[in-house]
Amino acid sequence: MEKDFLHFIKGKSFDLIVVSDSEAILGIGDQGVGGIGISTAKAVVYTLVGGIDPSRTLPIVLDVGTNNQELLDDKLYVGWSHKRVKGKPYDEFIDTFVQLVRKHLPHCLIHFEDFGVDNARRILEIYRDKHAIFNDDIQGTGAVTLSALMSAVGVTKSKLSDQRIVVYGAGSAGVGIIWQLRDAMIRIDGISKEEASKRFYMIDKDGLITQGFGDKIRHGQEDFVRPDEEWDDNDRHDGKIGLLQVVKKIHPTVLIGTSTHAGGFTEEIIKEMAKHTDRPIIFPLSNPTKLVEVDPSKANEWTEGKALLATGSPFPPAKMPSGKDYIIAECNNALIYPGIGFGAVLAESKTISDSMIIAGAQALASLSPALKDPDAALLPDFGCAPQVNFEVAVAVAEHAVEEGIAGVNWKKEDVRDRVKERIWHPVYGTYHYDAAGEK
C-alpha cells in the first residue's frame, strides 16, 4: 500500500483527506467503492464554505469489500467483489492507512465519513489522541446540535446542565450527540461526568436503554444506561419502555430525534411534553425529509408556537399564532465541520480536542438570530455558511494555540488575520495572447 500511496502523493501537498469505507452512506447504506462520491463531495464543501484550497484536498475510499448484493452481482462493479472484511484484517487495513498518513503527511487532517456504527466510534477513539482526526457523523452532528441547543438555552435563560434530554435513536449520530452535549456540560457548566450523564435518556427500537438490556448495550452507550429501578411494570408496554412513557414520567425539556422513524414524535407525545415546559426544545434531526420524526410545522402547531425547533433537513417556515413566520433552523453539519477542519489545518494542530470542538460550537451559537429575537431561527441561515465557518475556524485555531497543541508559532491575537490570509478564493489569472511573444 505504501508504494501506491507515495506514487499518488508524489510532488503534492495535502491539508485534508476525506475518507470513507462506504458502509453507511446516509439514506442509501453500503455503496462499496461508490462512496468515493461522498468523500469528493465533502471535500468540495470544505472548499466552498470552509476556504480550503481544493488542490490540497484528497478524497479517498477504502475498498474493504461490500455487503451490497446488487453490487456483488454486477459484473461491471469496479470495486472488490467480496463480502466486507471484518475483525483483525479490517483493523490492520485501517491502521496501515492511518500510519501512512501520519508518516508522510503529518499535518494532514483525516476526516472520516460514513463508517458503520460498529467501527465509527471505535476508530475515532483509537486514533484521536495520535493525529488530527475528525468523524463528521459523530463529532460534526454532535457539534452543530450542541450549537443549536446552546442557542435554545440562551432563549430560555437556562443552562445546558438544567436540561432533561431524551434522544430517540441510539446509533452513531445519537450517541455522538449525547457525548458532545455531556462534554459541554462538564466543560461549560462545571458539573461532574457522572452528574452530566444522568441528564440523558436514550431510546432505541427496543425502548429506553436500561440495565436490563445486558449484552444489547453497545459500545459508547454504557455511561447513559438508566437503572432498572427507576421504572416499574406500569411504565412498560409489551416489555418496552416507549417514548411516550418516558416523556410522561421524566418531563423532558429537550427531545432529539436521530431514529429515522418517520412520525415517531406523535401529537400525543409533543403535547405531553409541552404540558410541563414553557419552551419545549424539539430537534427532529433524521434525514432524509421523509424519515423525519415530526414535521416542524406540526410540532409548532401542537405547542401553540412555543417550541424551539431545529431539523436535520431544510423545511419551510412554520406559522406562529400571531401569523408571523417562524424560521426552522437546519442542523446542517456544513455550518461547522468545514470551520473546525480549516481551523485545525491552519493551526497544524496535533489533534482535534473536545475543547476545540466546543469552541467552534460556541462560535456558531453566538451567531444565532434567536439571541436577538427569541422567535427567530436557532442557527444562522445556510446561505451564511462561509462567514459562519470563518468564525468557527478562528475560534478553533485560537483554542489550539491556547491549548498548546498547535504546530504553528502564533499568538492568539494574530489568529484572525492568519485565517483571513489563508482562505482560498476562486480567482484565476487572465491571460492575453501576445503575437510577438516567445515562439
Short mmCIF file of C-alpha atoms in Angstrom, two decimals, residues 223-439:
data_model
loop_
_atom_site.label_atom_id
_atom_site.label_comp_id
_atom_site.label_asym_id
_atom_site.label_seq_id
_atom_site.Cartn_x
_atom_site.Cartn_y
_atom_site.Cartn_z
CA ASP A 223 -22.49 5.69 30.60
CA PHE A 224 -26.09 6.60 29.76
CA VAL A 225 -27.93 3.39 30.65
CA ARG A 226 -30.78 4.04 33.05
CA PRO A 227 -31.17 1.98 36.26
CA ASP A 228 -33.96 -0.60 36.10
CA GLU A 229 -35.29 0.52 39.49
CA GLU A 230 -36.32 3.90 38.03
CA TRP A 231 -39.11 2.12 36.14
CA ASP A 232 -41.92 -0.20 37.14
CA ASP A 233 -44.25 -2.53 35.24
CA ASN A 234 -46.72 0.29 34.62
CA ASP A 235 -44.08 2.04 32.51
CA ARG A 236 -43.71 -0.94 30.19
CA HIS A 237 -45.82 -1.92 27.22
CA ASP A 238 -45.04 -5.23 25.55
CA GLY A 239 -41.92 -5.33 27.69
CA LYS A 240 -40.62 -1.99 26.38
CA ILE A 241 -40.43 1.47 27.89
CA GLY A 242 -41.51 3.60 24.96
CA LEU A 243 -41.02 7.26 24.14
CA LEU A 244 -44.46 8.30 25.39
CA GLN A 245 -43.88 6.60 28.75
CA VAL A 246 -40.51 8.34 29.12
CA VAL A 247 -41.99 11.75 28.26
CA LYS A 248 -44.83 11.26 30.74
CA LYS A 249 -42.51 10.23 33.55
CA ILE A 250 -39.46 12.50 33.27
CA HIS A 251 -40.97 15.62 31.62
CA PRO A 252 -38.09 16.32 29.24
CA THR A 253 -37.09 19.83 28.26
CA VAL A 254 -35.28 18.60 25.14
CA LEU A 255 -36.37 15.96 22.60
CA ILE A 256 -33.87 14.96 19.91
CA GLY A 257 -34.66 12.53 17.08
CA THR A 258 -31.99 10.54 15.22
CA SER A 259 -34.11 7.42 14.72
CA THR A 260 -35.21 7.67 11.05
CA HIS A 261 -38.64 6.67 12.46
CA ALA A 262 -40.97 8.85 10.39
CA GLY A 263 -43.68 10.34 12.59
CA GLY A 264 -42.12 8.98 15.78
CA PHE A 265 -42.85 12.26 17.60
CA THR A 266 -46.64 11.97 17.66
CA GLU A 267 -49.13 14.68 18.56
CA GLU A 268 -49.72 13.00 21.92
CA ILE A 269 -46.01 12.94 22.72
CA ILE A 270 -45.43 16.58 21.69
CA LYS A 271 -48.46 17.85 23.61
CA GLU A 272 -47.48 15.83 26.69
CA MET A 273 -44.01 17.39 26.58
CA ALA A 274 -45.44 20.89 26.16
CA LYS A 275 -47.57 20.49 29.32
CA HIS A 276 -44.50 20.53 31.50
CA THR A 277 -42.10 23.06 29.93
CA ASP A 278 -42.69 26.62 28.72
CA ARG A 279 -40.44 26.37 25.64
CA PRO A 280 -40.04 22.72 24.60
CA ILE A 281 -36.85 22.21 22.61
CA ILE A 282 -37.56 19.77 19.78
CA PHE A 283 -34.93 18.66 17.26
CA PRO A 284 -36.21 16.05 14.73
CA LEU A 285 -32.86 15.52 13.00
CA SER A 286 -33.36 12.39 10.92
CA ASN A 287 -32.55 12.53 7.21
CA PRO A 288 -33.88 12.48 4.54
CA THR A 289 -37.04 14.52 4.97
CA LYS A 290 -39.37 11.54 4.52
CA LEU A 291 -37.85 9.93 7.66
CA VAL A 292 -38.14 12.94 9.98
CA GLU A 293 -39.69 12.24 13.40
CA VAL A 294 -42.15 15.13 13.07
CA ASP A 295 -42.84 17.86 10.55
CA PRO A 296 -41.72 21.01 12.41
CA SER A 297 -44.87 22.90 11.38
CA LYS A 298 -46.90 20.24 13.22
CA ALA A 299 -44.69 20.50 16.31
CA ASN A 300 -45.10 24.27 16.17
CA GLU A 301 -48.89 23.92 15.88
CA TRP A 302 -49.19 21.33 18.67
CA THR A 303 -47.19 23.51 21.07
CA GLU A 304 -49.07 26.69 20.10
CA GLY A 305 -45.88 28.27 18.82
CA LYS A 306 -43.87 27.62 21.99
CA ALA A 307 -41.45 25.04 20.58
CA LEU A 308 -37.85 25.91 19.79
CA LEU A 309 -37.16 23.87 16.66
CA ALA A 310 -34.26 22.62 14.58
CA THR A 311 -34.24 19.90 11.94
CA GLY A 312 -31.71 17.84 10.03
CA SER A 313 -33.17 18.79 6.63
CA PRO A 314 -34.46 22.08 5.24
CA PHE A 315 -38.13 22.86 5.92
CA PRO A 316 -40.30 25.87 5.06
CA PRO A 317 -41.17 28.33 7.84
CA ALA A 318 -43.93 27.47 10.30
CA LYS A 319 -46.67 29.91 11.22
CA MET A 320 -46.75 31.35 14.72
CA PRO A 321 -50.17 32.01 16.34
CA SER A 322 -49.54 35.71 15.62
CA GLY A 323 -49.27 34.91 11.90
CA LYS A 324 -45.52 35.59 11.92
CA ASP A 325 -43.23 33.15 10.12
CA TYR A 326 -41.01 31.03 12.38
CA ILE A 327 -37.83 30.08 10.51
CA ILE A 328 -36.86 26.46 11.14
CA ALA A 329 -33.15 26.17 11.89
CA GLU A 330 -31.36 23.49 9.90
CA CYS A 331 -28.82 21.49 11.93
CA ASN A 332 -26.62 21.13 8.87
CA ASN A 333 -23.15 19.86 9.70
CA ALA A 334 -21.77 22.08 6.96
CA LEU A 335 -22.36 25.05 9.25
CA ILE A 336 -19.50 23.84 11.42
CA TYR A 337 -17.32 20.96 10.21
CA PRO A 338 -15.51 22.93 7.44
CA GLY A 339 -14.58 25.57 10.01
CA ILE A 340 -13.42 23.02 12.56
CA GLY A 341 -11.28 21.33 9.91
CA PHE A 342 -9.89 24.57 8.48
CA GLY A 343 -9.02 25.88 11.94
CA ALA A 344 -7.23 22.65 12.83
CA VAL A 345 -5.35 22.63 9.50
CA LEU A 346 -4.20 26.25 9.79
CA ALA A 347 -3.02 25.75 13.37
CA GLU A 348 -1.29 22.49 12.33
CA SER A 349 -2.98 21.03 15.38
CA LYS A 350 -1.56 17.73 16.58
CA THR A 351 -5.08 16.53 17.45
CA ILE A 352 -8.64 17.86 17.45
CA SER A 353 -9.57 18.08 21.11
CA ASP A 354 -13.07 18.15 22.58
CA SER A 355 -12.46 21.69 23.78
CA MET A 356 -11.58 22.81 20.23
CA ILE A 357 -14.90 21.41 19.00
CA ILE A 358 -16.77 23.11 21.84
CA ALA A 359 -15.03 26.40 20.98
CA GLY A 360 -16.28 26.03 17.40
CA ALA A 361 -19.79 25.21 18.59
CA GLN A 362 -19.82 28.26 20.86
CA ALA A 363 -18.73 30.44 17.95
CA LEU A 364 -21.61 29.13 15.84
CA ALA A 365 -24.12 29.53 18.71
CA SER A 366 -23.01 33.13 19.26
CA LEU A 367 -24.24 33.95 15.73
CA SER A 368 -27.76 32.64 16.40
CA PRO A 369 -30.54 35.03 15.27
CA ALA A 370 -32.61 33.75 18.24
CA LEU A 371 -30.28 35.51 20.68
CA LYS A 372 -31.62 38.82 19.34
CA ASP A 373 -35.20 37.67 18.72
CA PRO A 374 -36.42 34.62 20.71
CA ASP A 375 -38.83 33.76 17.90
CA ALA A 376 -36.10 33.75 15.25
CA ALA A 377 -34.14 30.73 13.99
CA LEU A 378 -31.78 28.98 16.39
CA LEU A 379 -28.97 28.85 13.80
CA PRO A 380 -27.80 31.15 11.01
CA ASP A 381 -29.11 30.54 7.50
CA PHE A 382 -27.04 28.15 5.40
CA GLY A 383 -26.50 31.00 2.95
CA CYS A 384 -24.21 32.50 5.60
CA ALA A 385 -22.13 29.30 5.85
CA PRO A 386 -18.83 30.82 4.58
CA GLN A 387 -18.94 33.67 7.10
CA VAL A 388 -20.06 31.33 9.89
CA ASN A 389 -17.29 28.82 9.19
CA PHE A 390 -14.73 31.62 9.17
CA GLU A 391 -15.69 32.46 12.78
CA VAL A 392 -15.64 28.76 13.69
CA ALA A 393 -12.16 28.36 12.16
CA VAL A 394 -10.86 31.36 14.10
CA ALA A 395 -12.27 30.02 17.37
CA VAL A 396 -10.86 26.52 16.77
CA ALA A 397 -7.39 27.76 15.79
CA GLU A 398 -7.31 30.17 18.74
CA HIS A 399 -8.16 27.34 21.09
CA ALA A 400 -5.48 25.09 19.60
CA VAL A 401 -2.92 27.86 20.22
CA GLU A 402 -4.20 28.38 23.78
CA GLU A 403 -4.22 24.67 24.48
CA GLY A 404 -0.63 24.26 23.33
CA ILE A 405 -1.37 21.66 20.65
CA ALA A 406 -0.85 23.94 17.64
CA GLY A 407 2.16 23.31 15.45
CA VAL A 408 2.45 26.97 14.44
CA ASN A 409 4.14 29.65 16.50
CA TRP A 410 1.27 32.13 16.55
CA LYS A 411 -0.07 34.45 19.20
CA LYS A 412 -3.80 34.19 19.82
CA GLU A 413 -4.36 37.79 18.77
CA ASP A 414 -2.77 37.05 15.37
CA VAL A 415 -5.05 34.12 14.50
CA ARG A 416 -7.90 36.05 12.87
CA ASP A 417 -5.57 37.76 10.39
CA ARG A 418 -3.77 34.49 9.64
CA VAL A 419 -7.07 32.76 8.87
CA LYS A 420 -8.07 35.58 6.52
CA GLU A 421 -4.76 35.24 4.68
CA ARG A 422 -5.20 31.51 4.10
CA ILE A 423 -8.76 31.44 2.75
CA TRP A 424 -8.76 30.13 -0.80
CA HIS A 425 -10.68 32.27 -3.29
CA PRO A 426 -11.68 31.08 -6.78
CA VAL A 427 -9.82 33.87 -8.55
CA TYR A 428 -7.96 32.95 -11.70
CA GLY A 429 -5.43 34.94 -13.71
CA THR A 430 -6.35 36.47 -17.04
CA TYR A 431 -4.15 35.51 -19.97
CA HIS A 432 -3.76 37.51 -23.19
CA TYR A 433 -2.33 36.25 -26.46
CA ASP A 434 0.85 38.02 -27.47
CA ALA A 435 1.58 37.52 -31.15
CA ALA A 436 5.11 38.79 -30.62
CA GLY A 437 5.74 36.55 -27.68
CA GLU A 438 8.21 33.69 -27.37
CA LYS A 439 7.75 31.07 -30.09
#
